[in-house]
Short mmCIF file of C-alpha atoms in Angstrom, two decimals:
data_model
loop_
_atom_site.label_atom_id
_atom_site.label_comp_id
_atom_site.label_asym_id
_atom_site.label_seq_id
_atom_site.Cartn_x
_atom_site.Cartn_y
_atom_site.Cartn_z
CA MET U 86 14.95 -13.63 5.67
CA PRO U 87 18.44 -12.10 5.50
CA ASP U 88 18.34 -8.35 5.24
CA ALA U 89 20.89 -5.56 5.59
CA PRO U 90 24.32 -6.71 6.77
CA GLN U 91 24.62 -6.77 10.55
CA GLU U 92 27.65 -4.49 10.36
CA GLN U 93 25.39 -1.69 9.01
CA ILE U 94 23.42 -1.70 12.28
CA ALA U 95 26.08 -2.63 14.85
CA PRO U 96 27.98 0.71 14.69
CA LEU U 97 24.74 2.53 15.52
CA LEU U 98 24.26 0.55 18.75
CA THR U 99 27.17 2.34 20.40
CA ALA U 100 27.08 5.61 22.32
CA GLU U 101 29.07 7.34 19.58
CA GLY U 102 26.92 5.95 16.79
CA TRP U 103 23.57 6.71 18.42
CA GLU U 104 24.62 10.25 19.33
CA LEU U 105 25.97 10.93 15.85
CA LEU U 106 22.81 9.60 14.19
CA GLY U 107 20.64 11.74 16.43
CA SER U 108 22.62 14.86 15.58
CA LEU U 109 21.80 14.71 11.87
CA GLY U 110 18.91 16.58 10.31
CA PRO U 111 16.71 15.36 7.42
CA TYR U 112 18.67 13.45 4.79
CA ARG U 113 19.30 15.09 1.41
CA ASP U 114 21.04 13.31 -1.45
CA ALA U 115 22.58 16.59 -2.57
CA ASP U 116 24.33 16.99 0.79
CA SER U 117 25.47 13.39 1.31
CA TYR U 118 28.93 13.67 -0.30
CA GLU U 119 29.86 16.79 1.65
CA LEU U 120 28.43 15.35 4.89
CA ASN U 121 30.36 12.11 4.41
CA ALA U 122 33.62 14.02 4.05
CA ARG U 123 32.89 16.26 7.03
CA LEU U 124 32.08 13.36 9.36
CA ARG U 125 35.23 11.48 8.37
CA LYS U 126 37.32 14.61 8.84
CA ALA U 127 35.84 14.87 12.34
CA GLY U 128 37.42 11.50 13.14
CA HIS U 129 34.51 9.08 12.71
CA SER U 130 35.34 5.75 11.10
CA PRO U 131 34.27 5.07 7.48
CA GLU U 132 32.09 2.17 8.73
CA LEU U 133 30.24 4.38 11.20
CA VAL U 134 29.78 7.22 8.70
CA SER U 135 28.38 4.79 6.12
CA ALA U 136 25.98 3.26 8.66
CA VAL U 137 24.83 6.67 9.92
CA LEU U 138 24.19 8.10 6.45
CA THR U 139 22.34 4.95 5.36
CA GLN U 140 20.16 5.08 8.47
CA SER U 141 19.54 8.82 8.06
CA ARG U 142 18.33 8.21 4.51
CA LEU U 143 16.02 5.41 5.66
CA ARG U 144 14.62 7.50 8.52
CA THR U 145 13.75 10.33 6.15
CA LYS U 146 12.10 7.88 3.75
CA ALA U 147 10.22 6.24 6.64
CA GLU U 148 8.46 9.48 7.62
CA ALA U 149 5.72 8.66 5.08
CA LYS U 150 4.81 5.56 7.11
CA PHE U 151 5.85 6.44 10.64
CA GLY U 152 5.62 10.22 10.87
CA GLU U 153 7.59 11.76 13.72
CA PHE U 154 8.30 8.31 15.20
CA ALA U 155 10.73 7.63 12.34
CA SER U 156 13.35 9.96 13.82
CA ARG U 157 13.79 7.60 16.80
CA MET U 158 13.66 4.25 15.01
CA LEU U 159 16.08 1.97 13.19
CA PHE U 160 15.33 0.58 9.74
CA THR U 161 16.55 -1.78 7.07
CA GLN U 162 15.72 -1.25 3.40
CA ALA U 163 13.70 -4.45 2.92
CA GLY U 164 12.07 -4.07 6.34
CA LEU U 165 10.91 -0.56 5.53
CA GLU U 166 9.47 -1.63 2.17
CA GLN U 167 7.21 -4.18 3.85
CA ALA U 168 6.54 -2.33 7.13
CA THR U 169 2.92 -1.47 7.91
CA ARG U 170 2.01 2.22 8.06
CA LEU U 171 1.30 3.22 11.65
CA ASN U 172 -2.27 4.36 10.94
CA VAL U 173 -3.01 0.93 9.45
CA ALA U 174 -1.15 -0.92 12.23
CA ALA U 175 -3.33 0.90 14.76
CA ARG U 176 -6.42 -0.56 13.09
CA HIS U 177 -4.89 -4.04 13.26
CA ALA U 178 -4.30 -3.55 16.99
CA GLN U 179 -7.86 -2.31 17.55
CA ARG U 180 -9.16 -5.63 16.22
CA PHE U 181 -7.37 -7.54 18.97
CA VAL U 182 -8.46 -5.08 21.66
CA ALA U 183 -12.09 -5.30 20.52
CA ALA U 184 -11.89 -9.12 20.63
CA GLY U 185 -10.73 -9.05 24.25
CA VAL U 186 -7.27 -10.44 23.46
CA ASN U 187 -4.59 -9.89 26.11
CA HIS U 188 -1.34 -11.34 24.74
CA VAL U 189 -0.44 -11.13 21.04
CA ALA U 190 2.45 -12.91 19.35
CA ASP U 191 3.68 -10.88 16.36
CA LEU U 192 5.27 -13.65 14.31
CA GLY U 193 7.73 -12.28 11.79
CA CYS U 194 7.52 -8.84 13.38
CA GLY U 195 10.04 -7.22 11.02
CA LEU U 196 10.92 -3.75 12.28
CA GLY U 197 8.10 -3.91 14.83
CA ALA U 198 5.50 -1.55 13.37
CA ASP U 199 2.52 -3.72 14.31
CA SER U 200 4.11 -4.63 17.64
CA LEU U 201 4.48 -0.92 18.38
CA ALA U 202 0.78 -0.35 17.71
CA LEU U 203 -0.25 -3.39 19.76
CA ALA U 204 1.96 -2.41 22.70
CA SER U 205 0.70 1.17 22.64
CA MET U 206 -2.78 -0.22 23.38
CA ASP U 207 -1.48 -1.95 26.53
CA LEU U 208 -1.48 -5.45 25.07
CA THR U 209 1.30 -7.83 26.04
CA VAL U 210 3.37 -8.41 22.90
CA THR U 211 5.89 -11.09 22.02
CA ALA U 212 7.58 -9.97 18.81
CA VAL U 213 9.36 -12.81 16.99
CA GLU U 214 11.86 -12.18 14.18
CA MET U 215 14.23 -14.67 12.55
CA ASP U 216 16.66 -12.22 10.95
CA GLU U 217 19.21 -11.06 13.52
CA THR U 218 19.72 -7.56 12.12
CA THR U 219 15.99 -6.91 11.79
CA ALA U 220 15.39 -8.26 15.31
CA ALA U 221 18.00 -5.81 16.62
CA CYS U 222 16.14 -2.94 14.91
CA ALA U 223 12.83 -4.11 16.38
CA THR U 224 14.39 -4.26 19.85
CA VAL U 225 15.46 -0.61 19.59
CA ASN U 226 12.10 0.45 18.14
CA LEU U 227 10.19 -1.18 21.01
CA ILE U 228 12.36 0.11 23.86
CA PRO U 229 9.63 2.58 25.01
CA PHE U 230 7.25 -0.33 25.69
CA PRO U 231 8.07 -2.60 28.68
CA ASN U 232 5.09 -4.79 27.73
CA ALA U 233 6.79 -5.78 24.45
CA THR U 234 9.53 -8.40 24.18
CA VAL U 235 11.54 -9.18 21.04
CA VAL U 236 12.59 -12.80 20.48
CA HIS U 237 15.19 -13.74 17.87
CA ALA U 238 13.69 -17.01 16.59
CA ASP U 239 11.92 -18.75 13.73
CA ALA U 240 8.28 -17.66 13.73
CA THR U 241 7.09 -21.20 13.02
CA ALA U 242 8.90 -22.59 16.09
CA ALA U 243 8.11 -19.89 18.64
CA PRO U 244 6.27 -21.15 21.76
CA LEU U 245 2.76 -19.75 22.12
CA ASP U 246 2.06 -20.56 25.77
CA GLY U 247 -0.26 -17.93 27.22
CA VAL U 248 -0.80 -16.33 23.81
CA ASP U 249 -4.45 -15.77 22.84
CA GLY U 250 -3.86 -13.71 19.70
CA VAL U 251 -1.46 -13.99 16.77
CA TRP U 252 -0.53 -11.42 14.13
CA LEU U 253 1.62 -12.31 11.13
CA ASP U 254 3.23 -10.27 8.39
CA PRO U 255 4.96 -12.97 6.32
CA ALA U 256 8.11 -11.99 4.45
CA ARG U 257 7.10 -11.61 0.81
CA ARG U 258 10.43 -10.41 -0.53
CA VAL U 259 13.88 -11.88 -0.91
CA THR U 260 17.07 -9.84 -0.87
CA THR U 261 19.46 -10.21 -3.77
CA SER U 262 22.66 -8.44 -4.81
CA SER U 263 20.55 -6.05 -6.92
CA GLY U 264 17.98 -5.23 -4.23
CA THR U 265 14.77 -6.90 -3.15
CA ARG U 266 12.43 -9.08 -5.20
CA ARG U 267 8.76 -9.82 -4.48
CA ILE U 268 7.53 -13.40 -3.99
CA TRP U 269 4.06 -14.26 -5.27
CA ASP U 270 3.44 -17.85 -4.10
CA PRO U 271 1.78 -17.79 -0.61
CA GLU U 272 3.47 -21.07 0.25
CA ALA U 273 6.87 -19.49 -0.44
CA PHE U 274 6.21 -16.74 2.11
CA SER U 275 7.98 -16.89 5.46
CA PRO U 276 5.96 -18.21 7.24
CA PRO U 277 3.71 -19.78 4.57
CA LEU U 278 -0.07 -19.42 4.37
CA SER U 279 -0.53 -23.06 5.42
CA PHE U 280 1.10 -22.19 8.76
CA VAL U 281 -1.47 -19.41 9.22
CA ALA U 282 -4.26 -21.94 8.61
CA GLU U 283 -2.80 -24.20 11.30
CA LEU U 284 -2.76 -21.34 13.80
CA ALA U 285 -6.36 -20.46 12.99
CA ALA U 286 -7.37 -24.07 13.55
CA SER U 287 -6.11 -23.76 17.14
CA GLY U 288 -8.97 -21.36 17.86
CA ARG U 289 -6.77 -18.35 18.61
CA ALA U 290 -7.59 -14.91 17.25
CA VAL U 291 -5.42 -14.72 14.12
CA GLY U 292 -4.76 -11.91 11.68
CA VAL U 293 -2.33 -11.95 8.76
CA LYS U 294 -1.18 -9.26 6.34
CA MET U 295 -0.91 -10.40 2.72
CA GLY U 296 -0.07 -8.64 -0.52
CA PRO U 297 -3.07 -6.83 -2.07
CA GLY U 298 -2.74 -8.83 -5.29
CA MET U 299 -3.70 -12.08 -3.52
CA PRO U 300 -6.06 -14.05 -5.83
CA HIS U 301 -9.56 -14.59 -4.48
CA GLU U 302 -9.21 -18.33 -4.89
CA SER U 303 -6.29 -18.30 -2.44
CA VAL U 304 -8.31 -16.65 0.34
CA PRO U 305 -9.29 -19.31 2.92
CA ASP U 306 -13.00 -19.98 3.33
CA ASN U 307 -13.08 -19.39 7.09
CA CYS U 308 -11.88 -15.78 7.26
CA GLU U 309 -12.78 -12.18 6.57
CA ALA U 310 -10.65 -10.52 3.88
CA GLN U 311 -10.20 -6.76 4.20
CA TRP U 312 -8.38 -4.84 1.47
CA VAL U 313 -6.90 -1.51 2.61
CA SER U 314 -5.97 1.52 0.52
CA VAL U 315 -4.10 4.56 1.82
CA ALA U 316 -4.36 7.77 -0.21
CA GLY U 317 -5.38 5.72 -3.25
CA ASP U 318 -2.59 3.13 -2.92
CA VAL U 319 -3.75 -0.41 -2.08
CA THR U 320 -1.32 -1.52 0.63
CA GLU U 321 -2.56 -4.93 1.81
CA VAL U 322 -5.26 -7.48 2.30
CA ALA U 323 -5.63 -8.57 5.92
CA LEU U 324 -7.18 -11.97 6.63
CA TRP U 325 -8.99 -12.23 9.98
CA PHE U 326 -9.88 -15.50 11.71
CA ASN U 327 -11.96 -16.50 14.72
CA ALA U 328 -12.50 -13.76 17.36
CA VAL U 329 -11.02 -10.97 15.21
CA ARG U 330 -13.28 -11.82 12.28
CA ARG U 331 -16.37 -9.62 12.26
CA PRO U 332 -19.71 -11.49 12.11
CA GLY U 333 -21.46 -11.41 8.74
CA ILE U 334 -18.52 -9.99 6.79
CA ARG U 335 -16.70 -12.03 4.15
CA ARG U 336 -14.91 -9.25 2.26
CA ALA U 337 -14.34 -5.56 2.80
CA ALA U 338 -12.67 -2.49 1.32
CA LEU U 339 -11.27 0.05 3.79
CA VAL U 340 -10.38 3.40 2.22
CA LEU U 341 -8.12 5.74 4.23
CA GLY U 342 -7.64 9.22 2.84
CA PRO U 343 -7.22 12.85 3.83
CA GLN U 344 -10.96 13.11 4.47
CA GLY U 345 -11.01 10.19 6.90
CA ALA U 346 -11.87 6.50 6.74
CA ALA U 347 -14.70 4.74 4.94
CA GLU U 348 -15.47 1.06 4.56
CA MET U 349 -17.67 -1.04 2.32
CA THR U 350 -18.43 -4.64 3.30
CA SER U 351 -20.26 -7.67 1.94
CA ASP U 352 -21.43 -10.91 3.49
CA SER U 353 -21.37 -12.73 0.15
CA ASP U 354 -18.46 -14.78 -1.14
CA PHE U 355 -16.26 -13.75 -4.04
CA GLY U 356 -18.12 -13.82 -7.35
CA GLU U 357 -21.48 -13.57 -5.62
CA GLY U 358 -23.55 -10.52 -4.72
CA PRO U 359 -25.35 -8.01 -6.97
CA GLN U 360 -24.95 -8.30 -10.73
CA PRO U 361 -24.34 -4.87 -12.26
CA ASP U 362 -26.14 -3.46 -15.27
CA VAL U 363 -24.12 -2.45 -18.32
CA GLY U 364 -24.83 0.79 -20.14
CA PRO U 365 -23.43 3.70 -22.17
CA VAL U 366 -20.63 6.10 -21.27
CA ALA U 367 -22.55 9.22 -20.28
CA GLY U 368 -23.11 11.58 -17.38
CA TYR U 369 -20.36 10.96 -14.86
CA LEU U 370 -17.64 8.33 -15.03
CA TYR U 371 -16.44 6.83 -11.74
CA GLU U 372 -13.11 5.10 -11.21
CA PRO U 373 -13.44 2.79 -8.15
CA ASP U 374 -10.74 2.81 -5.49
CA GLY U 375 -8.26 -0.05 -5.85
CA ALA U 376 -9.39 -1.65 -2.58
CA VAL U 377 -12.96 -1.75 -3.89
CA ILE U 378 -11.78 -3.46 -7.07
CA ARG U 379 -9.61 -5.99 -5.23
CA ALA U 380 -12.45 -6.86 -2.86
CA GLY U 381 -14.84 -7.47 -5.76
CA LEU U 382 -17.19 -4.69 -4.65
CA VAL U 383 -17.42 -2.66 -7.87
CA ALA U 384 -21.01 -3.78 -8.46
CA ASP U 385 -21.93 -2.67 -4.94
CA VAL U 386 -20.52 0.80 -5.61
CA ALA U 387 -22.39 0.97 -8.94
CA ARG U 388 -25.62 0.11 -7.17
CA ASP U 389 -25.07 2.81 -4.52
CA LEU U 390 -24.35 5.39 -7.22
CA GLY U 391 -27.43 4.45 -9.21
CA GLY U 392 -25.12 3.63 -12.08
CA HIS U 393 -23.89 0.87 -14.35
CA LEU U 394 -20.66 -0.57 -15.73
CA VAL U 395 -19.49 0.52 -19.17
CA ASP U 396 -18.38 -3.08 -19.81
CA GLU U 397 -19.08 -6.13 -17.68
CA HIS U 398 -15.36 -6.95 -17.43
CA ILE U 399 -14.00 -3.44 -16.74
CA ALA U 400 -14.14 -1.50 -13.47
CA TYR U 401 -15.47 1.80 -14.80
CA ILE U 402 -18.90 2.99 -13.69
CA CYS U 403 -21.17 5.59 -15.25
CA ALA U 404 -24.09 7.30 -13.52
CA PRO U 405 -26.41 10.11 -14.62
CA THR U 406 -25.81 12.29 -11.55
CA LEU U 407 -22.83 13.35 -9.46
CA VAL U 408 -22.69 11.54 -6.13
CA ASP U 409 -19.88 12.27 -3.68
CA THR U 410 -18.36 8.95 -2.59
CA PRO U 411 -15.09 7.94 -0.91
CA PHE U 412 -15.10 4.70 -2.89
CA ALA U 413 -14.57 6.13 -6.38
CA ARG U 414 -13.05 9.10 -8.18
CA ALA U 415 -15.58 11.04 -10.27
CA TYR U 416 -15.16 12.58 -13.72
CA LYS U 417 -17.67 14.49 -15.82
CA VAL U 418 -17.98 12.94 -19.28
CA LEU U 419 -17.42 15.57 -21.98
CA ALA U 420 -17.13 13.41 -25.11
CA VAL U 421 -16.68 9.83 -26.23
CA LYS U 422 -14.38 9.26 -29.21
CA PRO U 423 -13.28 6.13 -31.08
CA TYR U 424 -9.69 5.23 -30.25
CA ASN U 425 -7.82 6.51 -33.29
CA VAL U 426 -4.38 8.02 -32.82
CA LYS U 427 -4.56 10.24 -35.92
CA ALA U 428 -7.97 11.63 -34.96
CA LEU U 429 -6.93 12.16 -31.34
CA LYS U 430 -3.79 13.99 -32.44
CA ALA U 431 -5.91 16.32 -34.58
CA TRP U 432 -8.22 16.92 -31.62
CA VAL U 433 -5.27 17.78 -29.35
CA LYS U 434 -3.97 20.28 -31.90
CA GLN U 435 -7.38 21.82 -32.54
CA GLU U 436 -8.06 22.30 -28.81
CA GLY U 437 -4.58 23.68 -28.09
CA ILE U 438 -3.91 21.01 -25.46
CA THR U 439 -0.39 21.02 -24.01
CA VAL U 440 -0.85 18.93 -20.85
CA LEU U 441 -2.55 15.55 -21.23
CA ASP U 442 -3.44 13.18 -18.39
CA ILE U 443 -4.18 9.67 -19.69
CA LYS U 444 -5.84 6.93 -17.66
CA LYS U 445 -6.62 3.45 -18.92
CA ARG U 446 -8.27 0.17 -18.08
CA GLY U 447 -8.97 -2.84 -20.31
CA THR U 448 -6.54 -1.84 -23.05
CA ALA U 449 -2.87 -2.52 -23.75
CA VAL U 450 -2.13 1.08 -24.75
CA THR U 451 0.78 2.63 -22.83
CA PRO U 452 -0.22 6.15 -21.67
CA GLU U 453 3.37 7.48 -21.80
CA GLU U 454 3.86 6.38 -25.39
CA LEU U 455 0.47 7.69 -26.51
CA ARG U 456 1.16 11.04 -24.84
CA LYS U 457 4.35 11.38 -26.88
CA GLN U 458 2.38 10.63 -30.06
CA LEU U 459 -0.42 13.09 -29.34
CA LEU U 460 1.31 16.13 -27.91
CA PRO U 461 3.16 18.56 -30.19
CA ALA U 462 6.93 18.12 -30.01
CA GLY U 463 8.41 19.97 -27.05
CA LYS U 464 5.02 20.86 -25.58
CA SER U 465 4.74 18.09 -22.95
CA MET U 466 6.89 20.11 -20.54
CA THR U 467 4.86 23.30 -20.77
CA LYS U 468 5.39 25.56 -17.76
CA LYS U 469 2.85 25.27 -15.00
CA GLY U 470 -0.11 27.56 -15.53
CA LEU U 471 0.33 27.82 -19.29
CA GLY U 472 -1.46 25.93 -22.02
CA LYS U 473 -4.56 23.78 -21.76
CA THR U 474 -4.97 20.58 -19.74
CA ALA U 475 -7.17 17.63 -20.74
CA THR U 476 -7.88 14.17 -19.36
CA LEU U 477 -8.46 11.08 -21.48
CA VAL U 478 -9.78 7.75 -20.22
CA LEU U 479 -8.92 4.85 -22.52
CA THR U 480 -11.06 1.76 -22.20
CA ARG U 481 -12.95 -0.92 -24.07
CA ILE U 482 -16.68 -1.34 -24.63
CA GLY U 483 -17.20 -4.84 -25.91
CA GLU U 484 -14.78 -5.16 -28.84
CA ASP U 485 -14.49 -1.40 -29.40
CA ARG U 486 -11.72 0.72 -27.96
CA VAL U 487 -12.76 4.23 -26.97
CA ALA U 488 -11.18 7.42 -25.65
CA VAL U 489 -13.40 9.29 -23.20
CA VAL U 490 -12.72 12.97 -22.68
CA VAL U 491 -13.46 13.77 -19.03
CA GLU U 492 -13.12 16.52 -16.47
CA PRO U 493 -12.04 15.55 -12.93
CA VAL U 494 -14.50 16.40 -10.18
CA GLN U 495 -13.20 17.34 -6.74
CA ALA U 496 -14.66 15.47 -3.76
CA ALA U 497 -16.99 17.75 -1.82
CA THR U 498 -17.53 16.08 1.53
CA ALA U 499 -15.79 13.77 3.94
CA PRO U 500 -16.89 10.13 4.13
CA ALA U 501 -19.47 9.24 6.71
#
């Protein structure tokens, strides 16, 4: 997949470019104009200055995924958008280590995030990337690892002699003049899902990273599907075949947060498993983590909480008691009101509410628009610490739309 122009990377692969890039501190938009002028005045070419500032901006942005490693890596915009976070890539690599794999081919390696994690665990890595600019970035990023080799080639044509494990992160975006655009059809990915199935049929240990919105009906029958969320953001679903598939697990939700890691698994296929009860909105309302919802494990969480769904088609759970869980955010139910804008506006005024957090599921209401309707004019930007804050959860119970007034509950313990 074509990415950033090669000329944006080439100036950095010179002694002058690399030294200049390394001399810059964290990127700040407010300083970019002045820095541009200063670097040009110092005698650096416009092409080099542009490349250095672009790369500095990407490195600063990449710190969220790569931490301190970002300051020594090269990035492209599209490559960074799809790159795996290092803490997640490490878990991918652990799968191959646990399966006894020795040599992994990272097909469509992108910037090399997963290859970096694999190589750091002493696996032999062949990183294959079709885009020349991205392959150049991966080569630089993997320099510290002599056991990793970058090959500029089509992932579907790369030789796999001596390879006993394969990892794929298919390109799911295309670059246009206005930026990048996501692709949704698995057969339009590069490489396509059918190619992954062919690799799995060879008997090798195969793992593939897919977009978290992958429909259940598109998940192959012979794999484990593990949805992953990081700090509440669902980042991927990884499909695992053969030796890297865990016995007795069909689907899983892995939740990574500041309190650690927690995982829920099921051996049943999608649409099977426990059938949840449905009951009233009362006690405590739980909002399941996105990975739990994607993996179809909401009913399992409801069972563990001793609770029920508020509607059989909506992923909100209510339970009579507060149970600390990494798999759902808890709220104390204060009141349940019919969804009526006029009545809600009167309630906001009566309570003196100036800050309103609105969550929703199962309704077409736009929280931003409703907030403008409910809050007094000019009050939505009340200074921090002043005024009264409230949280509304908008949802549907059968045919009725309701607004649930809740109070967020802070998690008390780390996951087991």
